[in-house]
């Protein structure tokens, strides 16, 4: 997770996400989604992808009973939407 654009870690991220989904572990899925977000800094122009990634931890956090994951998802989404100049959506609370 901590290589943030300095190495190719997408295979590991994809595997972690698949494992979390297969196990039905919402907490692990939130962590894997956060790792996927961290790997989207390899090139410019991926803000829309990051906004999409940020939405899932928000909804999954309720199943994980993890306010921290919800906040992380909201921050990811807000940052990404501001990057594409969609401040209206960034300031709107997404639906659960």
Coordinates of N, CA and C in Angstrom, one line a residue:
X1 N 0.8 -1.2 0.0 CA 0.0 0.0 0.0 C 0.9 1.3 0.0
X2 N 2.0 1.2 0.7 CA 2.8 2.4 0.8 C 3.7 2.8 -0.3
X3 N 3.6 2.1 -1.4 CA 4.5 2.4 -2.5 C 4.0 3.6 -3.4
X4 N 2.8 4.0 -3.2 CA 2.2 5.2 -3.8 C 2.8 5.7 -5.1
X5 N 2.6 4.9 -6.1 CA 3.1 5.3 -7.4 C 4.6 5.1 -7.7
X6 N 5.3 4.5 -6.7 CA 6.7 4.3 -7.0 C 7.0 2.9 -7.5
X7 N 6.0 2.0 -7.5 CA 6.2 0.7 -8.0 C 4.9 0.2 -8.6
X8 N 5.0 -0.9 -9.3 CA 3.8 -1.5 -9.8 C 3.2 -2.5 -8.8
X9 N 2.2 -2.0 -8.1 CA 1.6 -2.8 -7.0 C 0.1 -3.2 -7.3
X10 N -0.3 -2.9 -8.5 CA -1.7 -3.1 -8.9 C -2.1 -4.6 -8.8
X11 N -1.2 -5.5 -9.2 CA -1.5 -7.0 -9.0 C -1.8 -7.3 -7.6
X12 N -1.0 -6.8 -6.7 CA -1.2 -7.1 -5.3 C -2.5 -6.5 -4.7
X13 N -2.8 -5.3 -5.2 CA -4.0 -4.6 -4.8 C -5.2 -5.3 -5.3
X14 N -5.2 -5.8 -6.5 CA -6.3 -6.5 -7.1 C -6.5 -7.8 -6.4
X15 N -5.4 -8.5 -6.0 CA -5.6 -9.7 -5.3 C -6.2 -9.5 -3.9
X16 N -5.7 -8.5 -3.2 CA -6.2 -8.2 -1.9 C -7.7 -7.8 -2.0
X17 N -8.1 -7.1 -3.0 CA -9.5 -6.7 -3.2 C -10.4 -8.0 -3.4
X18 N -9.9 -8.9 -4.3 CA -10.6 -10.1 -4.6 C -10.7 -11.0 -3.4
X19 N -9.7 -11.1 -2.6 CA -9.7 -11.9 -1.4 C -10.8 -11.4 -0.4
X20 N -10.8 -10.0 -0.2 CA -11.7 -9.4 0.7 C -13.2 -9.6 0.2
X21 N -13.4 -9.5 -1.1 CA -14.7 -9.8 -1.6 C -15.1 -11.2 -1.5
X22 N -14.2 -12.1 -1.8 CA -14.5 -13.6 -1.7 C -14.8 -13.9 -0.2
X23 N -14.1 -13.3 0.7 CA -14.4 -13.6 2.2 C -15.6 -12.9 2.7
X24 N -16.0 -11.9 2.0 CA -17.2 -11.1 2.5 C -16.8 -10.2 3.7
X25 N -15.5 -9.9 3.8 CA -15.0 -9.1 4.9 C -15.0 -7.6 4.5
X26 N -16.0 -6.9 5.1 CA -16.1 -5.5 4.7 C -15.0 -4.6 5.2
X27 N -14.4 -4.9 6.4 CA -13.3 -4.2 6.9 C -12.1 -4.4 6.0
X28 N -11.8 -5.6 5.6 CA -10.7 -5.9 4.8 C -10.9 -5.2 3.4
X29 N -12.1 -5.2 2.9 CA -12.4 -4.6 1.6 C -12.1 -3.1 1.7
X30 N -12.5 -2.5 2.7 CA -12.2 -1.0 2.9 C -10.7 -0.8 2.8
X31 N -10.0 -1.6 3.5 CA -8.5 -1.5 3.5 C -7.9 -1.7 2.1
X32 N -8.5 -2.7 1.4 CA -8.0 -3.0 0.0 C -8.3 -1.8 -0.9
X33 N -9.5 -1.3 -0.8 CA -9.9 -0.1 -1.6 C -9.0 1.1 -1.3
X34 N -8.7 1.3 -0.1 CA -7.7 2.3 0.2 C -6.4 2.1 -0.4
X35 N -5.9 0.9 -0.5 CA -4.7 0.5 -1.1 C -4.8 0.8 -2.6
X36 N -6.0 0.4 -3.2 CA -6.2 0.7 -4.7 C -6.1 2.2 -4.9
X37 N -6.7 3.0 -4.1 CA -6.6 4.4 -4.2 C -5.2 4.9 -4.2
X38 N -4.4 4.4 -3.3 CA -3.0 4.8 -3.2 C -2.2 4.5 -4.4
X39 N -2.6 3.5 -5.2 CA -1.9 3.1 -6.4 C -2.4 3.8 -7.7
X40 N -3.3 4.8 -7.5 CA -3.8 5.5 -8.7 C -3.0 6.9 -8.9
X41 N -1.8 6.9 -8.4 CA -1.0 8.2 -8.6 C 0.1 7.9 -9.6
X42 N 0.0 6.9 -10.4 CA 1.1 6.6 -11.4 C 1.1 7.6 -12.5
X43 N 0.0 8.2 -12.8 CA -0.1 9.2 -13.9 C -1.2 10.2 -13.6
X44 N -1.1 11.3 -14.3 CA -2.1 12.4 -14.2 C -3.4 11.9 -14.9
X45 N -4.5 12.5 -14.5 CA -5.8 12.3 -15.2 C -6.6 11.1 -14.6
X46 N -6.3 10.7 -13.4 CA -7.0 9.5 -12.8 C -8.0 10.0 -11.7
X47 N -8.2 11.3 -11.6 CA -9.1 11.8 -10.6 C -10.5 11.2 -10.6
X48 N -11.1 11.0 -11.8 CA -12.4 10.4 -11.9 C -12.4 9.0 -11.4
X49 N -11.3 8.2 -11.6 CA -11.2 6.9 -11.1 C -11.1 6.9 -9.6
X50 N -10.4 7.9 -9.0 CA -10.3 8.0 -7.6 C -11.6 8.4 -7.0
X51 N -12.4 9.2 -7.6 CA -13.7 9.5 -7.1 C -14.6 8.3 -7.0
X52 N -14.5 7.5 -8.1 CA -15.3 6.2 -8.1 C -14.8 5.3 -7.0
X53 N -13.5 5.2 -6.8 CA -12.9 4.3 -5.7 C -13.4 4.8 -4.4
X54 N -13.5 6.1 -4.2 CA -13.9 6.7 -2.9 C -15.3 6.4 -2.5
X55 N -16.2 6.2 -3.5 CA -17.6 5.9 -3.2 C -17.8 4.6 -2.5
X56 N -17.1 3.6 -2.9 CA -17.3 2.2 -2.3 C -16.9 2.1 -0.8
X57 N -15.8 2.7 -0.4 CA -15.6 2.6 1.1 C -16.6 3.3 1.9
X58 N -17.3 4.3 1.4 CA -18.3 5.0 2.1 C -19.5 4.1 2.4
X59 N -19.9 3.3 1.4 CA -21.0 2.4 1.5 C -20.6 1.2 2.3
X60 N -19.4 0.7 2.0 CA -18.9 -0.6 2.6 C -18.7 -0.3 4.1
X61 N -18.3 0.9 4.5 CA -17.9 1.2 5.9 C -19.1 0.9 6.8
X62 N -20.3 1.1 6.3 CA -21.5 0.8 7.2 C -21.6 -0.7 7.6
X63 N -21.3 -1.5 6.6 CA -21.2 -3.0 6.9 C -20.1 -3.3 7.8
X64 N -19.0 -2.6 7.6 CA -17.8 -2.9 8.4 C -17.8 -2.2 9.8
X65 N -18.9 -1.4 10.0 CA -19.0 -0.6 11.3 C -17.7 0.1 11.5
X66 N -17.3 0.8 10.5 CA -16.0 1.5 10.5 C -16.1 3.0 10.1
X67 N -16.3 3.9 11.0 CA -16.4 5.3 10.7 C -15.1 5.8 10.1
X68 N -14.0 5.2 10.5 CA -12.7 5.7 9.9 C -12.7 5.4 8.4
X69 N -13.2 4.2 8.0 CA -13.2 3.9 6.5 C -14.2 4.8 5.8
X70 N -15.3 5.1 6.4 CA -16.3 6.1 5.8 C -15.6 7.4 5.6
X71 N -15.0 7.9 6.6 CA -14.3 9.2 6.5 C -13.2 9.2 5.4
X72 N -12.5 8.1 5.4 CA -11.4 8.0 4.4 C -12.0 8.0 3.0
X73 N -13.1 7.3 2.8 CA -13.8 7.3 1.5 C -14.3 8.7 1.1
X74 N -14.9 9.4 2.1 CA -15.4 10.7 1.8 C -14.2 11.7 1.4
X75 N -13.1 11.5 2.1 CA -11.9 12.4 1.8 C -11.4 12.1 0.4
X76 N -11.3 10.8 0.1 CA -10.8 10.4 -1.3 C -11.8 11.0 -2.3
X77 N -13.1 10.8 -2.1 CA -14.0 11.3 -3.1 C -14.0 12.8 -3.2
X78 N -13.9 13.5 -2.1 CA -13.9 14.9 -2.1 C -12.7 15.5 -2.8
X79 N -11.5 14.9 -2.5 CA -10.3 15.3 -3.1 C -10.3 15.1 -4.6
X80 N -10.8 13.9 -5.0 CA -10.8 13.6 -6.5 C -11.8 14.5 -7.2
X81 N -13.0 14.7 -6.6 CA -14.0 15.6 -7.3 C -13.5 17.0 -7.4
X82 N -12.8 17.5 -6.4 CA -12.2 18.9 -6.5 C -11.2 18.9 -7.6
X83 N -10.5 17.8 -7.8 CA -9.4 17.8 -8.8 C -10.0 17.9 -10.2
X84 N -11.3 17.5 -10.4 CA -11.9 17.6 -11.7 C -12.9 18.8 -11.7
X85 N -12.7 19.7 -10.7 CA -13.5 20.9 -10.6 C -15.0 20.7 -10.5
X86 N -15.4 19.6 -9.7 CA -16.8 19.3 -9.5 C -17.0 19.6 -8.0
X87 N -16.9 20.8 -7.6 CA -17.0 21.2 -6.2 C -18.4 21.0 -5.7
X88 N -19.4 21.1 -6.6 CA -20.8 20.9 -6.1 C -21.0 19.4 -5.6
X89 N -20.5 18.5 -6.4 CA -20.6 17.1 -5.9 C -19.7 16.8 -4.8
X90 N -18.5 17.5 -4.7 CA -17.6 17.3 -3.6 C -18.2 17.7 -2.3
X91 N -19.0 18.7 -2.3 CA -19.6 19.2 -1.1 C -20.9 18.6 -0.7
X92 N -21.4 17.7 -1.6 CA -22.6 17.0 -1.3 C -22.4 15.6 -0.7
X93 N -23.1 15.3 0.3 CA -22.9 14.0 1.0 C -23.5 12.9 0.1
X94 N -22.6 12.0 -0.3 CA -23.1 10.9 -1.2 C -24.1 10.0 -0.4
X95 N -25.0 9.4 -1.1 CA -25.9 8.5 -0.5 C -25.3 7.2 -0.1
X96 N -25.8 6.6 0.9 CA -25.3 5.3 1.4 C -25.7 4.2 0.5

